[in-house]
XYZ file of C-alpha atoms in Angstrom:
692
model
C 0.000 0.000 0.000
C 1.301 3.466 -0.931
C 1.250 6.093 1.800
C 1.379 9.879 2.062
C 3.517 11.560 4.678
C 3.491 15.164 5.889
C 6.462 16.768 7.615
C 6.269 20.365 8.811
C 8.832 22.322 10.813
C 7.219 25.392 12.398
C 9.519 28.305 13.206
C 9.731 31.908 14.139
C 9.836 34.087 11.007
C 12.912 33.330 8.932
C 14.804 35.960 6.906
C 13.289 36.072 3.420
C 16.516 35.160 1.625
C 16.839 31.956 3.658
C 13.399 30.458 3.007
C 13.814 29.112 -0.535
C 17.299 27.573 -0.105
C 16.202 26.088 3.233
C 13.198 24.224 1.843
C 15.301 23.014 -1.086
C 17.901 21.765 1.374
C 15.282 19.984 3.500
C 13.776 18.321 0.433
C 17.184 17.080 -0.719
C 18.175 15.823 2.710
C 14.912 13.937 3.244
C 15.041 12.405 -0.239
C 18.615 11.243 0.377
C 17.650 9.845 3.792
C 14.773 7.809 2.367
C 17.001 6.501 -0.411
C 19.714 5.513 2.037
C 17.091 3.794 4.219
C 15.751 1.914 1.169
C 12.263 3.398 1.408
C 10.696 3.853 -2.013
C 8.617 6.948 -2.759
C 7.106 8.563 -5.826
C 7.317 12.300 -5.237
C 8.135 15.007 -2.718
C 6.218 18.283 -2.846
C 7.885 21.168 -1.005
C 5.966 23.965 0.749
C 7.342 27.006 2.522
C 6.398 30.292 4.160
C 8.363 32.566 6.496
C 7.120 30.427 9.439
C 7.292 26.899 8.098
C 9.198 24.366 6.013
C 7.019 21.454 4.916
C 7.190 18.373 2.698
C 4.372 16.172 1.428
C 5.756 12.816 0.326
C 3.547 10.628 -1.834
C 3.780 6.983 -2.849
C 5.703 5.863 0.245
C 6.321 2.143 0.600
C 5.021 0.232 3.656
C 8.477 -0.860 4.716
C 12.023 -1.400 3.716
C 12.482 -4.448 1.486
C 13.882 -7.518 3.246
C 17.527 -8.132 2.466
C 19.322 -11.437 2.119
C 23.061 -11.007 2.064
C 26.132 -13.124 2.344
C 28.624 -11.437 4.691
C 32.303 -12.216 4.224
C 34.480 -12.666 7.301
C 38.120 -13.573 7.942
C 40.014 -16.236 6.045
C 39.610 -19.802 7.304
C 43.208 -19.962 8.486
C 42.491 -16.964 10.750
C 39.049 -18.166 11.821
C 40.309 -21.576 13.044
C 43.427 -22.631 14.853
C 45.537 -25.679 14.002
C 43.155 -27.927 15.941
C 40.069 -26.625 14.140
C 38.844 -24.566 17.066
C 37.153 -21.255 16.412
C 39.353 -18.287 17.111
C 38.374 -15.003 18.733
C 38.324 -13.468 15.242
C 35.629 -15.918 14.104
C 33.589 -15.603 17.277
C 33.775 -11.786 17.181
C 32.770 -11.725 13.505
C 29.666 -13.873 14.003
C 28.619 -11.983 17.128
C 28.850 -8.735 15.167
C 26.505 -10.187 12.577
C 23.969 -11.366 15.128
C 24.863 -15.001 14.476
C 26.906 -17.822 16.076
C 29.762 -19.961 14.851
C 27.188 -22.639 14.026
C 26.000 -20.394 11.192
C 29.410 -20.198 9.535
C 29.912 -21.448 5.999
C 33.149 -21.603 4.032
C 33.447 -20.264 0.501
C 36.456 -20.184 -1.742
C 37.499 -16.902 -3.340
C 40.457 -16.970 -5.733
C 41.803 -20.123 -4.132
C 41.413 -18.932 -0.532
C 38.680 -20.126 1.823
C 36.801 -17.476 3.799
C 34.194 -17.499 6.559
C 30.704 -16.437 5.471
C 27.433 -15.869 7.307
C 24.118 -15.759 5.497
C 21.944 -12.982 6.894
C 18.297 -12.207 6.462
C 17.553 -8.611 7.409
C 13.916 -7.849 8.029
C 12.931 -4.504 6.551
C 11.844 -1.869 9.066
C 8.323 -0.463 8.750
C 8.114 3.002 7.204
C 6.954 4.725 10.398
C 10.032 3.498 12.227
C 12.234 4.947 9.489
C 10.341 8.263 9.443
C 10.866 8.634 13.185
C 14.537 9.223 12.395
C 13.834 12.450 10.530
C 14.662 14.466 13.633
C 18.354 13.890 12.923
C 17.861 14.939 9.301
C 16.257 18.215 10.378
C 18.801 19.086 13.056
C 21.683 18.403 10.627
C 20.580 21.260 8.356
C 22.944 24.182 7.887
C 22.177 27.857 7.334
C 24.103 31.073 6.595
C 23.246 32.383 10.063
C 22.500 30.339 13.167
C 21.011 30.986 16.580
C 20.421 29.190 19.861
C 17.564 29.701 22.285
C 16.900 28.927 25.900
C 19.397 26.553 27.407
C 19.435 24.339 24.294
C 22.629 23.675 22.374
C 21.060 23.165 18.946
C 22.092 25.737 16.329
C 19.292 26.458 13.861
C 18.055 29.302 11.689
C 15.250 30.208 14.119
C 13.624 28.620 17.206
C 11.418 25.613 16.429
C 7.917 26.025 17.877
C 5.963 23.085 16.450
C 6.370 19.929 14.381
C 3.871 17.997 12.287
C 4.571 14.377 11.362
C 1.645 12.508 9.791
C 1.737 9.209 7.945
C -1.649 9.284 6.245
C -3.822 10.041 9.300
C -1.478 8.671 11.966
C 1.101 10.659 13.943
C 4.695 9.485 13.648
C 6.157 11.002 16.822
C 9.694 12.225 17.263
C 11.245 14.979 19.350
C 13.475 17.932 18.612
C 14.523 19.552 21.878
C 11.303 20.082 23.852
C 8.988 19.911 20.816
C 7.176 16.669 20.018
C 5.813 16.092 16.530
C 2.059 15.743 16.243
C -0.804 16.855 14.003
C -1.235 20.426 15.261
C 0.017 23.272 13.064
C -0.532 27.006 13.231
C -2.402 29.223 10.838
C -1.680 32.852 10.014
C -0.016 34.661 12.914
C -2.713 37.373 13.099
C -5.709 35.968 11.205
C -5.514 32.276 11.992
C -5.563 29.766 14.823
C -4.090 26.417 15.702
C -5.095 23.933 13.007
C -5.452 20.186 13.474
C -4.435 18.277 10.348
C -6.550 15.143 10.064
C -4.623 13.552 7.225
C -1.390 14.349 5.408
C -3.161 15.185 2.153
C -5.422 17.716 3.924
C -2.485 19.995 4.683
C -2.658 22.552 1.850
C -6.433 23.032 2.013
C -6.556 23.124 5.816
C -4.038 25.944 6.031
C -5.572 27.870 3.157
C -8.794 27.907 5.193
C -6.730 29.556 7.937
C -5.137 32.274 5.773
C -1.907 30.521 4.845
C -0.912 29.703 1.256
C 1.836 27.161 1.818
C 2.632 26.623 -1.872
C 5.303 29.244 -2.643
C 4.624 29.101 -6.393
C 0.900 29.628 -5.858
C 1.590 32.468 -3.444
C 3.914 34.174 -5.918
C 1.374 33.820 -8.724
C -1.265 35.360 -6.447
C 1.008 38.317 -5.715
C 1.712 38.874 -9.407
C -1.979 38.693 -10.298
C -2.893 41.165 -7.552
C -0.155 43.613 -8.542
C -1.032 43.339 -12.219
C -4.660 44.121 -11.421
C -3.587 47.310 -9.629
C -1.255 48.239 -12.509
C -4.046 47.739 -15.042
C -6.472 49.740 -12.925
C -4.146 52.767 -12.919
C -2.859 52.303 -16.472
C 0.674 51.894 -15.169
C 3.579 49.743 -16.315
C 5.701 47.686 -13.928
C 9.206 46.341 -14.427
C 9.048 43.005 -12.688
C 11.966 42.745 -10.314
C 12.207 38.991 -9.810
C 14.608 39.325 -6.894
C 12.214 41.645 -5.068
C 9.241 39.441 -5.949
C 11.001 36.420 -4.477
C 11.824 38.353 -1.313
C 8.279 39.635 -0.865
C 6.882 36.160 -1.491
C 9.001 34.846 1.374
C 7.818 37.590 3.726
C 4.087 36.813 3.599
C 1.716 33.886 4.124
C -1.514 35.526 2.942
C -0.672 38.296 0.449
C -2.786 41.362 -0.247
C -1.297 43.894 -2.653
C -2.052 47.605 -2.442
C -0.910 50.884 -3.986
C 0.326 54.015 -2.245
C 1.560 57.423 -3.371
C 4.200 59.994 -2.473
C 4.792 63.663 -3.229
C 5.643 64.549 -6.831
C 8.650 66.583 -5.675
C 10.626 63.441 -4.882
C 10.675 62.565 -8.581
C 13.438 65.180 -8.864
C 15.718 62.633 -7.215
C 17.719 60.370 -9.553
C 15.800 57.184 -10.345
C 18.338 54.839 -8.680
C 17.933 56.776 -5.435
C 14.148 56.576 -5.536
C 14.108 52.925 -6.495
C 16.662 51.980 -3.816
C 14.762 53.906 -1.138
C 11.581 52.023 -2.005
C 12.924 48.591 -2.907
C 15.739 47.947 -0.466
C 14.296 49.689 2.569
C 10.548 49.173 2.159
C 10.224 46.281 -0.352
C 8.034 48.483 -2.585
C 7.581 47.928 -6.314
C 8.033 51.057 -8.463
C 5.656 51.881 -11.310
C 5.946 53.883 -14.544
C 3.694 55.361 -17.170
C 3.666 53.992 -20.708
C 6.460 56.398 -21.690
C 8.709 54.840 -19.078
C 8.541 57.768 -16.654
C 8.630 56.880 -12.960
C 5.362 57.683 -11.207
C 4.861 59.107 -7.671
C 3.388 55.804 -6.541
C 4.379 52.376 -5.315
C 2.913 48.916 -4.852
C 3.455 46.859 -1.739
C 2.177 43.563 -0.359
C 0.612 43.112 3.053
C 0.852 39.897 5.049
C -2.868 39.701 5.719
C -6.285 40.389 4.241
C -7.894 43.612 3.011
C -9.452 44.586 6.354
C -8.431 48.150 7.313
C -6.259 48.300 4.202
C -6.601 52.096 4.048
C -4.770 52.356 7.363
C -2.052 50.061 6.068
C -1.627 52.228 2.959
C -1.375 55.414 5.026
C 1.131 53.793 7.346
C 3.367 52.719 4.483
C 3.160 56.153 2.869
C 4.072 57.737 6.170
C 7.079 55.446 6.644
C 8.382 56.154 3.123
C 8.444 59.942 3.475
C 11.384 60.120 5.955
C 13.442 57.849 3.706
C 12.797 60.083 0.708
C 13.425 63.211 2.759
C 16.770 61.793 3.874
C 17.665 60.927 0.290
C 16.743 64.420 -0.912
C 18.794 66.009 1.854
C 21.837 63.856 1.089
C 21.516 64.526 -2.638
C 21.353 68.284 -2.170
C 24.167 68.373 0.386
C 26.487 66.155 -1.661
C 26.418 68.643 -4.538
C 27.766 71.442 -2.338
C 31.270 69.926 -2.511
C 33.625 69.157 -5.399
C 35.016 65.870 -6.639
C 38.510 66.921 -5.554
C 37.262 67.469 -2.018
C 35.677 64.015 -1.964
C 38.872 62.470 -3.351
C 40.918 64.193 -0.644
C 38.645 62.641 1.999
C 39.664 59.184 0.740
C 43.008 59.677 2.505
C 41.097 58.937 5.707
C 39.205 55.938 4.311
C 40.978 52.614 4.843
C 41.218 50.119 2.014
C 42.767 47.699 4.511
C 44.742 48.456 7.642
C 47.638 46.254 6.483
C 47.732 47.735 2.996
C 46.779 51.381 2.548
C 44.097 54.025 2.392
C 41.554 54.090 -0.409
C 43.343 57.192 -1.732
C 46.570 55.218 -2.126
C 44.708 52.347 -3.734
C 43.441 54.761 -6.391
C 47.005 55.939 -7.019
C 48.170 52.364 -7.590
C 45.178 51.591 -9.769
C 45.836 54.681 -11.904
C 49.375 53.455 -12.636
C 48.030 50.002 -13.464
C 45.238 51.376 -15.637
C 47.660 53.455 -17.695
C 49.903 50.433 -18.247
C 46.937 48.251 -19.139
C 45.398 50.831 -21.456
C 48.602 51.098 -23.475
C 49.083 47.339 -23.693
C 45.469 46.748 -24.706
C 45.529 49.349 -27.447
C 43.244 52.107 -26.176
C 43.126 55.296 -28.230
C 44.662 58.563 -27.016
C 41.220 59.873 -26.058
C 40.401 56.661 -24.216
C 43.716 56.843 -22.374
C 42.964 60.418 -21.334
C 39.479 59.439 -20.118
C 40.959 56.447 -18.324
C 43.519 58.608 -16.522
C 40.808 60.998 -15.326
C 38.464 58.191 -14.258
C 41.259 56.412 -12.387
C 42.016 59.658 -10.524
C 38.509 59.981 -9.080
C 36.681 56.655 -9.384
C 36.195 56.005 -5.647
C 35.186 59.569 -4.738
C 31.508 58.772 -4.083
C 32.446 56.568 -1.122
C 32.766 59.735 0.959
C 29.418 61.203 -0.091
C 26.498 61.186 2.321
C 24.280 59.354 -0.156
C 26.601 56.354 -0.468
C 27.226 56.505 3.263
C 23.496 55.898 3.758
C 22.845 53.695 0.715
C 26.026 51.653 0.236
C 24.432 49.715 -2.623
C 24.513 52.941 -4.696
C 28.321 53.146 -4.806
C 29.432 53.610 -8.382
C 25.885 54.448 -9.439
C 25.974 57.730 -7.519
C 29.538 58.201 -8.690
C 28.341 58.284 -12.293
C 25.421 60.587 -11.474
C 27.547 63.031 -9.488
C 30.401 62.910 -12.015
C 28.053 64.093 -14.762
C 26.653 66.818 -12.521
C 30.186 67.965 -11.717
C 31.036 68.247 -15.425
C 32.851 65.007 -16.217
C 32.305 63.582 -19.695
C 30.176 60.510 -20.410
C 33.142 58.126 -20.744
C 34.650 59.109 -17.397
C 31.297 58.986 -15.604
C 30.450 55.591 -17.065
C 33.835 54.177 -16.032
C 33.241 55.309 -12.431
C 30.115 53.139 -12.377
C 31.469 50.250 -14.443
C 34.639 49.677 -12.426
C 32.592 47.636 -9.913
C 31.419 45.258 -12.640
C 30.810 42.391 -12.694
C 29.276 42.486 -9.239
C 28.555 38.741 -9.213
C 29.903 35.625 -10.898
C 27.453 35.956 -13.787
C 26.907 39.715 -13.505
C 26.892 42.122 -16.444
C 30.294 43.215 -17.797
C 31.381 46.808 -18.480
C 30.125 48.098 -21.827
C 32.888 50.647 -22.410
C 36.568 49.949 -23.028
C 37.584 52.594 -20.488
C 35.270 51.088 -17.877
C 36.551 47.568 -18.559
C 40.216 48.575 -18.231
C 39.512 50.463 -15.001
C 37.561 47.483 -13.635
C 40.451 45.129 -14.442
C 43.038 47.514 -12.973
C 41.080 48.001 -9.750
C 40.602 44.257 -9.279
C 44.222 43.471 -10.134
C 45.374 45.976 -7.529
C 43.217 44.291 -4.897
C 44.597 40.856 -5.767
C 48.238 41.983 -5.972
C 47.921 43.970 -2.727
C 46.411 41.186 -0.628
C 48.854 38.614 -2.010
C 51.688 41.057 -1.238
C 50.788 40.955 2.460
C 50.265 37.167 2.359
C 46.492 37.417 2.747
C 45.828 34.676 0.205
C 42.405 32.981 0.072
C 42.461 29.387 1.274
C 39.700 26.807 1.395
C 36.373 28.578 1.668
C 37.999 31.584 3.337
C 37.880 34.593 1.000
C 36.689 37.593 3.039
C 37.684 40.151 0.407
C 36.061 38.331 -2.539
C 39.346 37.997 -4.411
C 38.125 34.900 -6.234
C 35.120 36.777 -7.558
C 37.335 39.645 -8.654
C 39.783 37.341 -10.437
C 36.898 35.549 -12.112
C 35.576 38.921 -13.272
C 38.967 39.779 -14.774
C 39.064 36.469 -16.633
C 35.551 37.059 -17.984
C 36.333 40.583 -19.140
C 39.573 39.615 -20.894
C 37.919 36.655 -22.608
C 34.838 38.658 -23.588
C 36.850 41.420 -25.260
C 39.537 39.040 -26.540
C 42.137 41.209 -24.848
C 45.436 39.341 -24.694
C 47.347 39.949 -21.472
C 50.179 37.782 -20.196
C 49.365 37.907 -16.499
C 52.777 36.730 -15.304
C 54.667 39.304 -17.374
C 52.137 41.983 -16.501
C 52.601 41.447 -12.780
C 56.308 42.210 -13.133
C 55.544 45.276 -15.261
C 52.886 46.369 -12.755
C 55.443 46.219 -9.945
C 57.732 48.619 -11.816
C 54.915 50.958 -12.875
C 53.469 51.225 -9.370
C 56.857 51.703 -7.715
C 57.648 54.528 -10.140
C 54.268 56.222 -9.765
C 53.843 55.699 -6.009
C 57.318 55.063 -4.556
C 56.240 55.665 -0.964
C 53.580 52.936 -0.774
C 56.049 50.068 -0.402
C 53.940 47.126 -1.627
C 55.787 44.354 -3.463
C 53.398 43.691 -6.325
C 55.526 40.812 -7.608
C 55.357 38.860 -4.365
C 53.755 35.410 -4.631
C 53.658 35.747 -8.428
C 53.350 32.000 -8.988
C 50.480 31.840 -6.498
C 48.728 34.698 -8.293
C 49.112 32.850 -11.598
C 47.730 29.624 -10.132
C 44.890 31.679 -8.635
C 43.871 32.869 -12.110
C 44.252 29.407 -13.643
C 41.785 28.115 -11.039
C 39.325 30.833 -12.083
C 39.701 29.727 -15.696
C 38.834 26.191 -14.640
C 35.747 27.609 -12.939
C 34.775 29.360 -16.175
C 35.274 26.174 -18.184
C 33.186 24.125 -15.764
C 30.268 26.505 -16.295
C 30.760 26.078 -20.052
C 30.582 22.286 -19.480
C 33.882 21.661 -21.261
C 35.317 18.173 -21.032
C 37.744 17.680 -18.146
C 40.572 16.509 -20.408
C 40.267 19.651 -22.545
C 40.381 21.806 -19.405
C 43.402 19.853 -18.136
C 45.149 20.279 -21.494
C 44.750 24.040 -21.886
C 45.542 24.839 -18.243
C 48.654 22.611 -18.103
C 50.694 25.286 -19.801
C 53.217 28.069 -19.387
C 50.787 30.412 -21.156
C 49.253 32.908 -18.717
C 47.058 34.791 -21.176
C 43.434 34.075 -20.134
C 41.920 35.090 -23.481
C 44.349 32.825 -25.342
C 43.638 29.906 -22.997
C 39.879 30.358 -23.408
C 40.238 30.500 -27.189
C 42.418 27.370 -27.170
C 39.831 25.521 -25.082
C 37.073 26.398 -27.542
C 39.243 25.287 -30.477
C 39.914 21.898 -28.876
C 36.243 21.564 -28.015
C 35.265 22.307 -31.626
C 37.561 19.511 -32.880
C 36.832 16.913 -30.190
C 34.621 14.835 -32.488
C 36.821 14.979 -35.598
C 36.992 11.580 -37.272
C 40.824 11.470 -37.539
C 41.592 13.252 -34.276
C 42.978 10.162 -32.525
C 45.749 9.529 -35.057
C 46.468 13.229 -35.447
C 46.798 13.966 -31.731
C 48.811 10.800 -31.084
C 51.293 11.895 -33.752
C 51.627 15.334 -32.161
C 51.916 14.002 -28.599
C 54.689 11.636 -29.738
C 56.516 14.696 -31.040
C 55.983 16.505 -27.742
C 57.207 13.585 -25.613
C 60.403 13.127 -27.613
C 61.089 16.861 -27.625
C 60.637 16.932 -23.856
C 62.869 13.908 -23.463
C 65.542 15.547 -25.640
C 65.595 18.578 -23.324
C 67.677 20.707 -25.677
C 68.588 24.195 -24.565
C 67.329 27.102 -26.640
C 70.794 27.648 -28.091
C 71.058 23.988 -29.117
C 67.839 23.993 -31.152
C 69.218 24.246 -34.695
C 68.157 22.308 -37.773
C 70.912 21.542 -40.307
C 69.447 20.135 -43.571
C 72.878 18.731 -44.499
C 72.440 16.181 -41.703
C 69.169 14.803 -43.138
C 69.490 11.152 -44.106
C 65.967 10.501 -45.403
C 63.536 12.485 -47.615
C 60.941 12.456 -44.816
C 63.213 14.716 -42.756
C 63.217 17.387 -45.404
C 59.469 16.999 -45.916
C 58.761 17.534 -42.229
C 61.200 20.450 -42.037
C 59.500 22.159 -44.988
C 56.029 21.471 -43.543
C 56.993 22.928 -40.156
C 58.553 25.998 -41.750
C 55.446 26.530 -43.880
C 53.335 26.211 -40.723
C 55.394 28.899 -38.976
C 55.405 31.233 -41.993
C 51.611 31.070 -42.331
C 50.962 31.408 -38.594
C 50.636 35.192 -38.425
C 47.649 35.396 -40.743
C 45.766 32.460 -39.278
C 43.228 32.183 -36.505
C 43.960 29.813 -33.646
C 41.474 27.340 -35.104
C 43.263 27.455 -38.464
C 46.600 26.953 -36.717
C 45.279 23.868 -34.948
C 43.832 22.457 -38.178
C 47.192 22.990 -39.866
C 48.922 21.107 -37.042
C 46.506 18.198 -37.358
C 47.116 18.039 -41.118
C 50.785 17.276 -40.468
C 49.897 13.764 -39.240
C 50.873 11.876 -42.465
C 54.217 13.693 -42.683
C 54.927 13.097 -38.969
C 53.995 9.405 -39.193
C 56.268 8.894 -42.219
C 59.046 10.740 -40.398
C 58.853 8.361 -37.450
C 58.712 5.313 -39.749
C 61.899 6.255 -41.571
C 64.005 7.786 -38.810
C 65.469 6.636 -35.510
C 65.304 9.787 -33.418
C 67.823 8.705 -30.802
C 70.499 7.963 -33.396
C 73.940 6.856 -32.258
C 75.410 9.826 -34.087
C 75.031 12.704 -31.596
C 74.805 15.353 -34.326
C 72.072 13.488 -36.214
C 70.150 12.845 -32.989
C 70.240 16.481 -31.911
C 69.294 17.606 -35.398
C 66.185 15.413 -35.323
C 65.349 16.478 -31.775
C 65.715 20.123 -32.821
C 63.149 19.669 -35.581
C 60.750 17.959 -33.180
C 61.310 20.687 -30.566
C 60.433 23.412 -33.075
C 57.276 21.524 -34.015
C 56.389 20.868 -30.360
C 56.688 24.596 -29.674
C 53.925 25.221 -32.212
C 51.536 23.164 -30.054
C 52.223 25.222 -26.905
C 49.349 27.601 -27.642
C 46.962 24.697 -27.004
C 48.464 23.625 -23.695
C 49.541 20.051 -23.122
C 47.919 17.943 -25.847
C 49.128 14.848 -24.032
C 46.259 15.446 -21.568
C 43.625 14.958 -24.277
C 41.642 11.735 -24.226
C 41.169 10.667 -27.842
C 39.309 7.562 -28.973
């Protein structure tokens, strides 16, 4: 018989951002537990609100299946002494299996006799297995934890009730002083305690008590209610999915409503208005059909429509001080100059072991100039870059960013324009923070991208210089994210930058521009390089590239991220070529022999007069033609040309003994192979490729 089972963990209100990952975690943990306990089930439906995490499991089996197994023990020579008596090893083995020595059988495995015991394990009933869910629940982890009372359990919030119903029967278990039963709680203000008669009654029973436990249904209800208000007022709404998710996890019984604010606040920049409403009040902004922001907002109440007018007035009243503060900050900030804000950065710490934010900008300016020249920016772009790098952190000392930290960069662009900076400089001030997440948007301007790379490189070089290198999961200054952003930007723009060489150049540039700062930018250079290679591997994993391709392109002396990314895509494009196996095997044989030869750079010389077979001249001519045509070819064309050498390489190996007794002939052949092997270096270590 198939059963239904309801599990609900009732809590104090959880932070909105924790609800969705927590219910997903609980679902995964319970599914894994049932699988490990050999309990079959058909489906698990997850439900969540700010006050509860619940699962409804359908199609549960009655019990674990019985198991018959043959358990192997010690070898016979260990299990019995010379007189045939059972040893302590045999007795201990059988006792551990719930058997006696009378149950022992001998079986031969590869010519050796071993002790075996046949066991029949009776499957536990499902309710006995479900009673162990308390350990599953208490093993959950969360970004923040708390304890309550005298209990030692760490959990996201105090647990107030538990529901555990197998069909219509309680499966009791305890967590701290809470015993699971059939009693849940309805809406905090509108509802009551609710007795669940049967597991499948859960959703309907709570809906009757003003709780929509299905998060997807609740979100759809919110969207429908908001859209109705938007249609009523002929507005347009930009759906902010992040805000919608947050609001959905703040309410159990949503009721949307609209409020208004004074027209004068529309004089504030849009990001300021939107941030004041979204981040502080969880309000949705609305526009007219021309895209103009309206003096109105939409919010969602956790309750019904009773006394909704009072709720609207209360929300309007709460919003006004936030907007007044924003207006005051905005007006006051414009009474100073950019230079004054920049000067204030001398008193803002970047890190107490490194420097002030003012000094960081000085280092970044030197880096940005070096980068801009290497990456081919125009004279005008270099001029804009120099100006942007001189001021790009200035908004950190404004009152607006002091109050709304999430507006850093955004206010910098707005203020820069108001203070007379050109569009390119203002945009770079905003874009230098990008990308702000692993998959965040990249800078759209070349000046902004170079400044973003320079700023992030300075952070990485600086922290590595003082031996504050991320390890394990410890990365308090988000250096991994910054390095990943650099890799993405270089690859996206196909900007070629040898990171190892650049670090040495950066050290010189910074020491010349800011001699008093005293940071050794070149310190831990190999660790910095490895740090970036790891970020490339992260990028490739998200692109779902084969592991052998990733291993090949990252097992290299090349430290140009854009080149490594391009090489990976070339290998990926050729991975299914019909003749790839023979072609790559020919090239890897060349590479291995060249490595084995270990000729110095000065010793690599090909003398045609030492050729003994026509195949040597053919390969020499083919390699020279490959090198001559290299400059005008794409990396994909270069790889195709390498693969096409397979017949010439194979003939060469058939006709020639590379390790010839004549030292001059041997070195001549190794020189030719070394030159050819060097042409494969752009693709990493081809020996890592798995070809079939």
